[in-house]
mmCIF file of C-alpha atoms in Angstrom:
data_model
loop_
_atom_site.group_PDB
_atom_site.id
_atom_site.type_symbol
_atom_site.label_atom_id
_atom_site.label_comp_id
_atom_site.label_asym_id
_atom_site.label_seq_id
_atom_site.Cartn_x
_atom_site.Cartn_y
_atom_site.Cartn_z
ATOM 1 C CA MET A 195 91.715 151.050 109.223
ATOM 2 C CA ALA A 196 90.867 148.969 106.452
ATOM 3 C CA THR A 197 92.664 145.674 107.294
ATOM 4 C CA PRO A 198 91.651 143.987 109.332
ATOM 5 C CA SER A 199 88.242 144.406 110.632
ATOM 6 C CA LEU A 200 87.145 147.105 113.533
ATOM 7 C CA ARG A 201 86.087 143.745 115.281
ATOM 8 C CA GLN A 202 89.540 142.160 115.623
ATOM 9 C CA LEU A 203 91.229 145.471 116.458
ATOM 10 C CA ASP A 204 88.762 146.118 119.130
ATOM 11 C CA ILE A 205 89.702 142.465 120.601
ATOM 12 C CA PHE A 206 92.894 142.398 120.483
ATOM 13 C CA ALA A 207 93.068 146.194 121.995
ATOM 14 C CA GLN A 208 90.881 144.750 125.076
ATOM 15 C CA MET A 209 93.233 141.451 125.034
ATOM 16 C CA VAL A 210 95.652 144.145 125.513
ATOM 17 C CA ALA A 211 94.200 145.563 128.411
ATOM 18 C CA SER A 212 92.740 142.779 129.774
ATOM 19 C CA GLY A 213 96.327 140.575 129.835
ATOM 20 C CA SER A 214 94.454 137.343 130.076
ATOM 21 C CA LEU A 215 91.942 135.488 127.414
ATOM 22 C CA SER A 216 89.400 134.824 130.275
ATOM 23 C CA ARG A 217 89.456 137.997 131.429
ATOM 24 C CA CYS A 218 89.138 139.693 127.783
ATOM 25 C CA ALA A 219 86.351 137.144 127.391
ATOM 26 C CA ARG A 220 84.369 138.059 130.478
ATOM 27 C CA ASP A 221 84.791 141.921 129.753
ATOM 28 C CA LEU A 222 83.864 141.348 126.055
ATOM 29 C CA GLY A 223 80.670 138.951 127.180
ATOM 30 C CA LEU A 224 82.206 136.292 124.561
ATOM 31 C CA THR A 225 83.576 133.195 125.186
ATOM 32 C CA ALA A 226 87.040 132.505 125.557
ATOM 33 C CA ASP A 227 86.958 130.263 122.156
ATOM 34 C CA ALA A 228 85.442 132.889 120.345
ATOM 35 C CA VAL A 229 88.221 135.744 121.369
ATOM 36 C CA ALA A 230 90.940 133.122 120.514
ATOM 37 C CA ARG A 231 89.464 132.605 117.014
ATOM 38 C CA ASP A 232 89.154 136.159 116.568
ATOM 39 C CA LEU A 233 92.979 136.462 117.513
ATOM 40 C CA ALA A 234 93.996 133.769 115.467
ATOM 41 C CA SER A 235 92.250 135.014 112.563
ATOM 42 C CA LEU A 236 93.946 138.813 112.915
ATOM 43 C CA GLU A 237 97.252 136.951 113.353
ATOM 44 C CA LEU A 238 96.805 135.203 109.936
ATOM 45 C CA ARG A 239 95.917 138.101 108.313
ATOM 46 C CA LEU A 240 98.850 140.185 109.443
ATOM 47 C CA GLY A 241 101.082 137.561 109.152
ATOM 48 C CA TYR A 242 102.821 137.194 111.958
ATOM 49 C CA ARG A 243 102.130 136.285 116.081
ATOM 50 C CA LEU A 244 100.879 138.845 118.444
ATOM 51 C CA PHE A 245 101.108 136.844 121.852
ATOM 52 C CA ASP A 246 103.227 134.135 123.368
ATOM 53 C CA ASP A 247 101.444 131.589 124.992
ATOM 54 C CA LEU A 248 97.695 133.122 124.347
ATOM 55 C CA ALA A 249 96.008 130.414 126.646
ATOM 56 C CA GLY A 250 98.854 131.597 129.554
ATOM 57 C CA ALA A 251 100.420 134.627 130.478
ATOM 58 C CA ALA A 252 99.354 136.094 127.050
ATOM 59 C CA ARG A 253 102.647 138.167 126.949
ATOM 60 C CA LEU A 254 102.780 140.279 123.589
ATOM 61 C CA THR A 255 105.493 139.291 121.030
ATOM 62 C CA ALA A 256 108.003 142.104 119.896
ATOM 63 C CA ALA A 257 105.785 142.590 116.800
ATOM 64 C CA GLY A 258 102.594 142.760 118.683
ATOM 65 C CA ARG A 259 103.991 145.303 120.817
ATOM 66 C CA LYS A 260 104.801 147.297 117.989
ATOM 67 C CA THR A 261 101.479 146.741 116.445
ATOM 68 C CA ALA A 262 99.695 147.887 119.784
ATOM 69 C CA GLN A 263 101.708 151.167 119.513
ATOM 70 C CA ALA A 264 100.586 151.462 116.193
ATOM 71 C CA MET A 265 96.714 151.165 117.245
ATOM 72 C CA THR A 266 97.568 153.629 119.782
ATOM 73 C CA LEU A 267 98.368 156.397 117.402
ATOM 74 C CA LEU A 268 95.669 155.493 115.110
ATOM 75 C CA SER A 269 93.396 155.829 118.231
ATOM 76 C CA GLN A 270 94.787 159.399 118.893
ATOM 77 C CA ASP A 271 93.840 160.500 115.598
ATOM 78 C CA GLN A 272 90.372 158.507 115.741
ATOM 79 C CA PRO A 273 89.105 159.196 119.520
ATOM 80 C CA GLU A 274 86.268 157.001 118.781
ATOM 81 C CA ASN A 275 88.469 153.756 118.223
ATOM 82 C CA TRP A 276 89.962 151.894 121.095
ATOM 83 C CA GLN A 277 93.003 153.107 123.067
ATOM 84 C CA VAL A 278 95.887 151.008 124.673
ATOM 85 C CA ASP A 279 96.951 151.401 128.229
ATOM 86 C CA GLU A 280 100.375 150.008 128.403
ATOM 87 C CA ALA A 281 100.562 150.258 132.135
ATOM 88 C CA GLU A 282 97.717 147.382 131.963
ATOM 89 C CA ALA A 283 98.677 145.376 129.312
ATOM 90 C CA GLY A 284 101.859 144.546 131.056
ATOM 91 C CA LEU A 285 104.440 146.141 128.881
ATOM 92 C CA PRO A 286 108.024 146.304 129.688
ATOM 93 C CA GLU A 287 109.010 149.269 131.849
ATOM 94 C CA SER A 288 111.941 149.899 128.980
ATOM 95 C CA SER A 289 109.259 150.533 126.060
ATOM 96 C CA PRO A 290 110.394 153.672 124.462
ATOM 97 C CA PRO A 291 108.637 156.913 125.877
ATOM 98 C CA SER A 292 107.082 159.368 123.494
ATOM 99 C CA VAL A 293 109.181 161.327 121.158
ATOM 100 C CA SER A 294 107.642 164.565 123.072
ATOM 101 C CA ALA A 295 109.082 163.010 126.558
ATOM 102 C CA VAL A 296 112.322 162.644 124.959
ATOM 103 C CA PRO A 297 113.139 165.533 122.316
ATOM 104 C CA SER A 298 116.939 163.659 122.154
ATOM 105 C CA ARG A 299 115.244 160.531 120.391
ATOM 106 C CA GLU A 300 115.248 160.928 116.924
ATOM 107 C CA SER A 301 111.790 159.427 115.156
ATOM 108 C CA ILE A 302 110.967 157.568 112.304
ATOM 109 C CA VAL A 303 107.547 156.929 111.207
ATOM 110 C CA LEU A 304 107.588 153.806 109.375
ATOM 111 C CA ALA A 305 104.105 153.325 107.172
ATOM 112 C CA ALA A 306 103.337 150.021 105.779
ATOM 113 C CA PRO A 307 100.928 147.118 105.160
ATOM 114 C CA ALA A 308 100.881 144.805 108.548
ATOM 115 C CA PRO A 309 102.056 141.837 106.489
ATOM 116 C CA VAL A 310 104.699 143.865 105.029
ATOM 117 C CA PHE A 311 105.717 145.071 108.632
ATOM 118 C CA GLY A 312 105.727 141.228 109.384
ATOM 119 C CA HIS A 313 108.400 140.416 106.342
ATOM 120 C CA PHE A 314 110.956 143.085 108.192
ATOM 121 C CA GLN A 315 110.421 143.088 111.681
ATOM 122 C CA ASP A 316 113.515 141.371 112.729
ATOM 123 C CA ALA A 317 115.245 144.117 110.619
ATOM 124 C CA LEU A 318 113.556 146.540 112.040
ATOM 125 C CA ALA A 319 114.495 145.091 115.704
ATOM 126 C CA ALA A 320 118.429 145.239 114.728
ATOM 127 C CA PHE A 321 118.156 148.404 113.434
ATOM 128 C CA GLU A 322 116.533 149.878 116.784
ATOM 129 C CA ALA A 323 119.236 148.274 118.782
ATOM 130 C CA ALA A 324 122.009 149.360 116.877
ATOM 131 C CA ASN A 325 120.726 152.872 116.760
ATOM 132 C CA GLU A 326 119.690 153.746 120.147
ATOM 133 C CA ASP A 327 118.967 157.401 119.627
ATOM 134 C CA VAL A 328 116.555 156.375 117.160
ATOM 135 C CA ALA A 329 112.566 155.288 117.971
ATOM 136 C CA ILE A 330 110.773 153.828 115.191
ATOM 137 C CA THR A 331 106.916 154.447 114.854
ATOM 138 C CA LEU A 332 104.774 151.991 112.950
ATOM 139 C CA ASP A 333 101.690 153.322 110.950
ATOM 140 C CA LEU A 334 99.900 150.311 109.795
ATOM 141 C CA THR A 335 96.997 152.361 107.921
ATOM 142 C CA VAL A 336 98.697 152.604 104.650
ATOM 143 C CA HIS A 337 98.023 150.036 101.699
ATOM 144 C CA LEU A 338 98.152 151.920 98.206
ATOM 145 C CA ALA A 339 99.960 154.233 96.513
ATOM 146 C CA ASP A 340 97.596 157.036 97.182
ATOM 147 C CA GLU A 341 97.690 156.361 100.925
ATOM 148 C CA ALA A 342 101.402 156.273 100.873
ATOM 149 C CA GLY A 343 101.978 159.560 98.724
ATOM 150 C CA LEU A 344 99.192 161.433 100.533
ATOM 151 C CA ALA A 345 101.110 160.364 104.157
ATOM 152 C CA LEU A 346 104.514 161.269 102.649
ATOM 153 C CA ARG A 347 103.330 164.654 101.268
ATOM 154 C CA ARG A 348 101.585 165.538 104.976
ATOM 155 C CA GLY A 349 104.752 164.423 106.793
ATOM 156 C CA LYS A 350 102.836 162.021 108.496
ATOM 157 C CA ALA A 351 105.559 158.957 107.096
ATOM 158 C CA ASP A 352 109.243 159.003 106.503
ATOM 159 C CA ILE A 353 109.086 155.813 104.667
ATOM 160 C CA ALA A 354 106.230 154.210 103.094
ATOM 161 C CA TYR A 355 105.653 150.681 101.827
ATOM 162 C CA PHE A 356 102.619 150.468 99.602
ATOM 163 C CA TYR A 357 101.454 147.766 97.408
ATOM 164 C CA ALA A 358 101.149 148.464 93.484
ATOM 165 C CA LEU A 359 101.102 146.756 89.902
ATOM 166 C CA GLY A 360 104.402 148.767 88.781
ATOM 167 C CA GLU A 361 105.921 152.207 89.113
ATOM 168 C CA VAL A 362 103.350 154.820 90.076
ATOM 169 C CA GLU A 363 103.166 158.204 88.276
ATOM 170 C CA GLY A 364 103.891 161.029 90.423
ATOM 171 C CA LEU A 365 105.221 158.991 93.707
ATOM 172 C CA PRO A 366 109.053 157.887 93.243
ATOM 173 C CA SER A 367 109.539 154.739 94.797
ATOM 174 C CA ARG A 368 111.643 151.889 94.250
ATOM 175 C CA TYR A 369 110.863 147.990 93.911
ATOM 176 C CA GLY A 370 111.078 145.906 96.840
ATOM 177 C CA TRP A 371 109.904 142.682 95.981
ATOM 178 C CA SER A 372 106.966 140.730 94.213
ATOM 179 C CA GLU A 373 104.216 138.208 95.603
ATOM 180 C CA GLN A 374 101.993 136.271 93.291
ATOM 181 C CA ILE A 375 97.805 136.369 93.756
ATOM 182 C CA ASN A 376 96.558 132.918 93.885
ATOM 183 C CA LEU A 377 93.150 131.670 93.753
ATOM 184 C CA TYR A 378 92.184 129.159 96.151
ATOM 185 C CA VAL A 379 89.054 126.626 96.417
ATOM 186 C CA GLY A 380 88.073 123.608 98.591
ATOM 187 C CA ALA A 381 89.921 120.960 98.163
ATOM 188 C CA ASP A 382 87.091 118.671 96.939
ATOM 189 C CA HIS A 383 86.093 121.747 94.065
ATOM 190 C CA PRO A 384 86.134 120.392 90.694
ATOM 191 C CA LEU A 385 88.830 122.910 89.824
ATOM 192 C CA SER A 386 91.306 122.118 92.793
ATOM 193 C CA GLY A 387 92.653 119.106 90.729
ATOM 194 C CA ARG A 388 92.745 120.775 87.346
ATOM 195 C CA ASP A 389 96.279 120.655 85.844
ATOM 196 C CA SER A 390 95.316 123.859 84.166
ATOM 197 C CA VAL A 391 92.237 126.155 84.547
ATOM 198 C CA ALA A 392 91.347 128.811 81.820
ATOM 199 C CA PRO A 393 90.311 132.298 82.857
ATOM 200 C CA LYS A 394 86.955 132.032 81.338
ATOM 201 C CA GLU A 395 85.918 129.349 83.542
ATOM 202 C CA LEU A 396 85.977 131.518 86.380
ATOM 203 C CA ALA A 397 83.646 134.173 85.571
ATOM 204 C CA ILE A 398 80.779 131.807 86.406
ATOM 205 C CA MET A 399 82.166 131.071 89.640
ATOM 206 C CA PRO A 400 80.994 132.587 92.898
ATOM 207 C CA THR A 401 83.675 134.197 94.982
ATOM 208 C CA LEU A 402 84.393 135.448 98.433
ATOM 209 C CA ARG A 403 86.106 138.583 98.849
ATOM 210 C CA MET A 404 87.183 140.668 101.632
ATOM 211 C CA GLU A 405 85.251 144.038 102.493
ATOM 212 C CA PRO A 406 85.071 146.455 99.800
ATOM 213 C CA ARG A 407 87.546 149.032 101.423
ATOM 214 C CA ASN A 408 89.932 146.646 102.399
ATOM 215 C CA GLY A 409 93.196 147.711 100.652
ATOM 216 C CA LEU A 410 94.159 144.364 100.036
ATOM 217 C CA ARG A 411 90.869 143.984 97.986
ATOM 218 C CA ARG A 412 91.459 147.124 96.058
ATOM 219 C CA ILE A 413 94.666 145.929 94.779
ATOM 220 C CA ILE A 414 93.663 142.399 94.242
ATOM 221 C CA ASP A 415 90.461 143.663 91.924
ATOM 222 C CA GLU A 416 93.026 146.155 90.199
ATOM 223 C CA ALA A 417 95.084 143.052 89.486
ATOM 224 C CA LEU A 418 92.208 140.851 88.607
ATOM 225 C CA ILE A 419 91.136 143.729 86.053
ATOM 226 C CA THR A 420 94.847 144.164 84.642
ATOM 227 C CA GLY A 421 95.169 140.449 84.020
ATOM 228 C CA GLY A 422 91.820 139.783 82.256
ATOM 229 C CA VAL A 423 90.250 137.873 84.763
ATOM 230 C CA GLN A 424 86.651 138.735 85.901
ATOM 231 C CA LEU A 425 85.310 136.469 88.458
ATOM 232 C CA GLY A 426 81.737 135.859 89.657
ATOM 233 C CA ASP A 427 79.981 137.506 91.802
ATOM 234 C CA PRO A 428 80.468 137.255 95.821
ATOM 235 C CA VAL A 429 78.595 135.317 97.783
ATOM 236 C CA LEU A 430 80.016 136.705 100.864
ATOM 237 C CA GLU A 431 82.245 139.812 101.274
ATOM 238 C CA THR A 432 84.007 139.732 104.973
ATOM 239 C CA ASP A 433 87.043 140.378 106.576
ATOM 240 C CA ASN A 434 86.570 137.285 108.561
ATOM 241 C CA LEU A 435 88.751 134.766 107.721
ATOM 242 C CA PHE A 436 87.230 131.828 109.573
ATOM 243 C CA ASP A 437 84.219 132.199 107.871
ATOM 244 C CA ILE A 438 86.255 132.170 104.593
ATOM 245 C CA MET A 439 88.011 129.054 105.270
ATOM 246 C CA THR A 440 85.242 127.459 106.233
ATOM 247 C CA ILE A 441 83.169 128.339 103.188
ATOM 248 C CA LEU A 442 85.843 127.545 100.970
ATOM 249 C CA ARG A 443 86.182 124.179 102.307
ATOM 250 C CA GLU A 444 82.227 123.713 101.955
ATOM 251 C CA GLY A 445 83.115 123.979 98.027
ATOM 252 C CA ALA A 446 81.436 127.372 97.898
ATOM 253 C CA GLY A 447 83.244 129.328 95.746
ATOM 254 C CA CYS A 448 87.126 130.654 95.237
ATOM 255 C CA PHE A 449 88.880 133.046 97.124
ATOM 256 C CA ALA A 450 91.961 135.602 95.644
ATOM 257 C CA ALA A 451 95.001 135.971 97.896
ATOM 258 C CA PHE A 452 98.654 137.086 98.376
ATOM 259 C CA GLY A 453 101.487 137.278 100.593
ATOM 260 C CA PRO A 454 101.335 135.542 103.788
ATOM 261 C CA LEU A 455 97.817 134.705 103.891
ATOM 262 C CA ALA A 456 98.519 133.265 100.505
ATOM 263 C CA ARG A 457 101.090 131.238 101.763
ATOM 264 C CA ASP A 458 99.161 129.977 104.837
ATOM 265 C CA LEU A 459 95.939 129.251 102.784
ATOM 266 C CA GLY A 460 98.172 126.856 100.718
ATOM 267 C CA ARG A 461 99.043 124.692 103.638
ATOM 268 C CA MET A 462 95.863 124.017 105.046
ATOM 269 C CA ALA A 463 94.140 120.980 104.912
ATOM 270 C CA GLY A 464 90.996 121.070 102.826
ATOM 271 C CA ILE A 465 91.814 123.826 100.892
ATOM 272 C CA GLY A 466 93.939 123.684 96.989
ATOM 273 C CA ARG A 467 95.034 126.227 94.752
ATOM 274 C CA VAL A 468 93.776 126.834 91.302
ATOM 275 C CA ALA A 469 96.080 126.532 88.574
ATOM 276 C CA LEU A 470 95.615 128.798 86.119
ATOM 277 C CA GLU A 471 96.868 128.457 82.689
ATOM 278 C CA ARG A 472 98.425 132.047 83.105
ATOM 279 C CA PRO A 473 99.561 133.843 86.137
ATOM 280 C CA LEU A 474 97.792 136.995 87.364
ATOM 281 C CA PRO A 475 99.818 140.213 87.694
ATOM 282 C CA ALA A 476 101.965 139.935 90.753
ATOM 283 C CA ILE A 477 101.635 142.220 93.326
ATOM 284 C CA GLU A 478 104.692 144.578 93.895
ATOM 285 C CA ILE A 479 105.936 146.029 97.293
ATOM 286 C CA ARG A 480 107.155 149.353 96.831
ATOM 287 C CA GLN A 481 109.375 151.422 99.065
ATOM 288 C CA ALA A 482 109.086 155.532 98.882
ATOM 289 C CA VAL A 483 111.131 157.898 101.080
ATOM 290 C CA ASN A 484 110.352 161.373 102.184
ATOM 291 C CA PRO A 485 113.070 163.403 100.914
ATOM 292 C CA HIS A 486 112.716 166.042 104.015
ATOM 293 C CA SER A 487 112.994 163.021 106.438
ATOM 294 C CA PRO A 488 116.002 162.909 108.882
ATOM 295 C CA ASP A 489 119.030 161.246 107.814
ATOM 296 C CA ALA A 490 118.294 158.468 109.929
ATOM 297 C CA ALA A 491 115.416 157.426 108.031
ATOM 298 C CA ALA A 492 117.174 157.444 104.454
ATOM 299 C CA ALA A 493 119.875 154.988 106.452
ATOM 300 C CA LEU A 494 116.984 152.730 107.503
ATOM 301 C CA ALA A 495 115.346 152.859 104.248
ATOM 302 C CA GLU A 496 118.665 151.473 102.858
ATOM 303 C CA PHE A 497 118.961 148.678 105.629
ATOM 304 C CA LEU A 498 115.939 147.298 105.070
ATOM 305 C CA PHE A 499 117.035 146.428 101.543
ATOM 306 C CA LEU A 500 120.231 144.679 102.722
#
């Protein structure tokens, strides 16, 4: 999984299995503050909360439970990755059993970037509550059109949401919504207080970027090229958002983001937005549906557009 980092997923898995912050920190040989910081970074990346009262009972939120289930499926495909033990995690006994255990329950696989799942998690919960014979499984490994197309063609997904800069040839899809890319610097950076910044001024600026395989990094790089914006060489490539925020506040470079991550960065003290004289291309979130999927998948696809 390209987003978020495997370290954060490992810590999330251990936190689910341990059931408490102190026990998780002890099992990993880390401090409780370090575990909490990585989990906060993960929630920032995903755009939704994973746990209620992390320092107390550390119970999974509904979105956290869905994420844990999605990660369990990923670990089954990739045995070297971690697995989630639902009994140890304290998941409710009413959690949906596997499709193989209940053949009468129709299964829908929804593939989407985790921040996109955060956008309609309430709608998914409402659909499941109204359709008790349907179980929705998440695949959070799909980010871009090529990954979505492959998942649909192989029958690994019934509905796929993905990031794109417009319609994609060979992959019928429909437009959901757009999210604007913004550039962020430290609040004391010379470009932070400017009313307008020309793209050519960015070419000499050092940048902070996510890791090259990260799906968000790939679509941002494509948008920058399409928009004719060239940034300076990266001084840091990492999926650790706390490292990025620290360096931003210190004034060393700029960072491009969109979606929930951009929203949260814009609210943080010590970080400012660069006012480009022309906007960068917006990132589209598009939906594609497997035509061979059950009717319930088509119904869910329409429901998510209501």
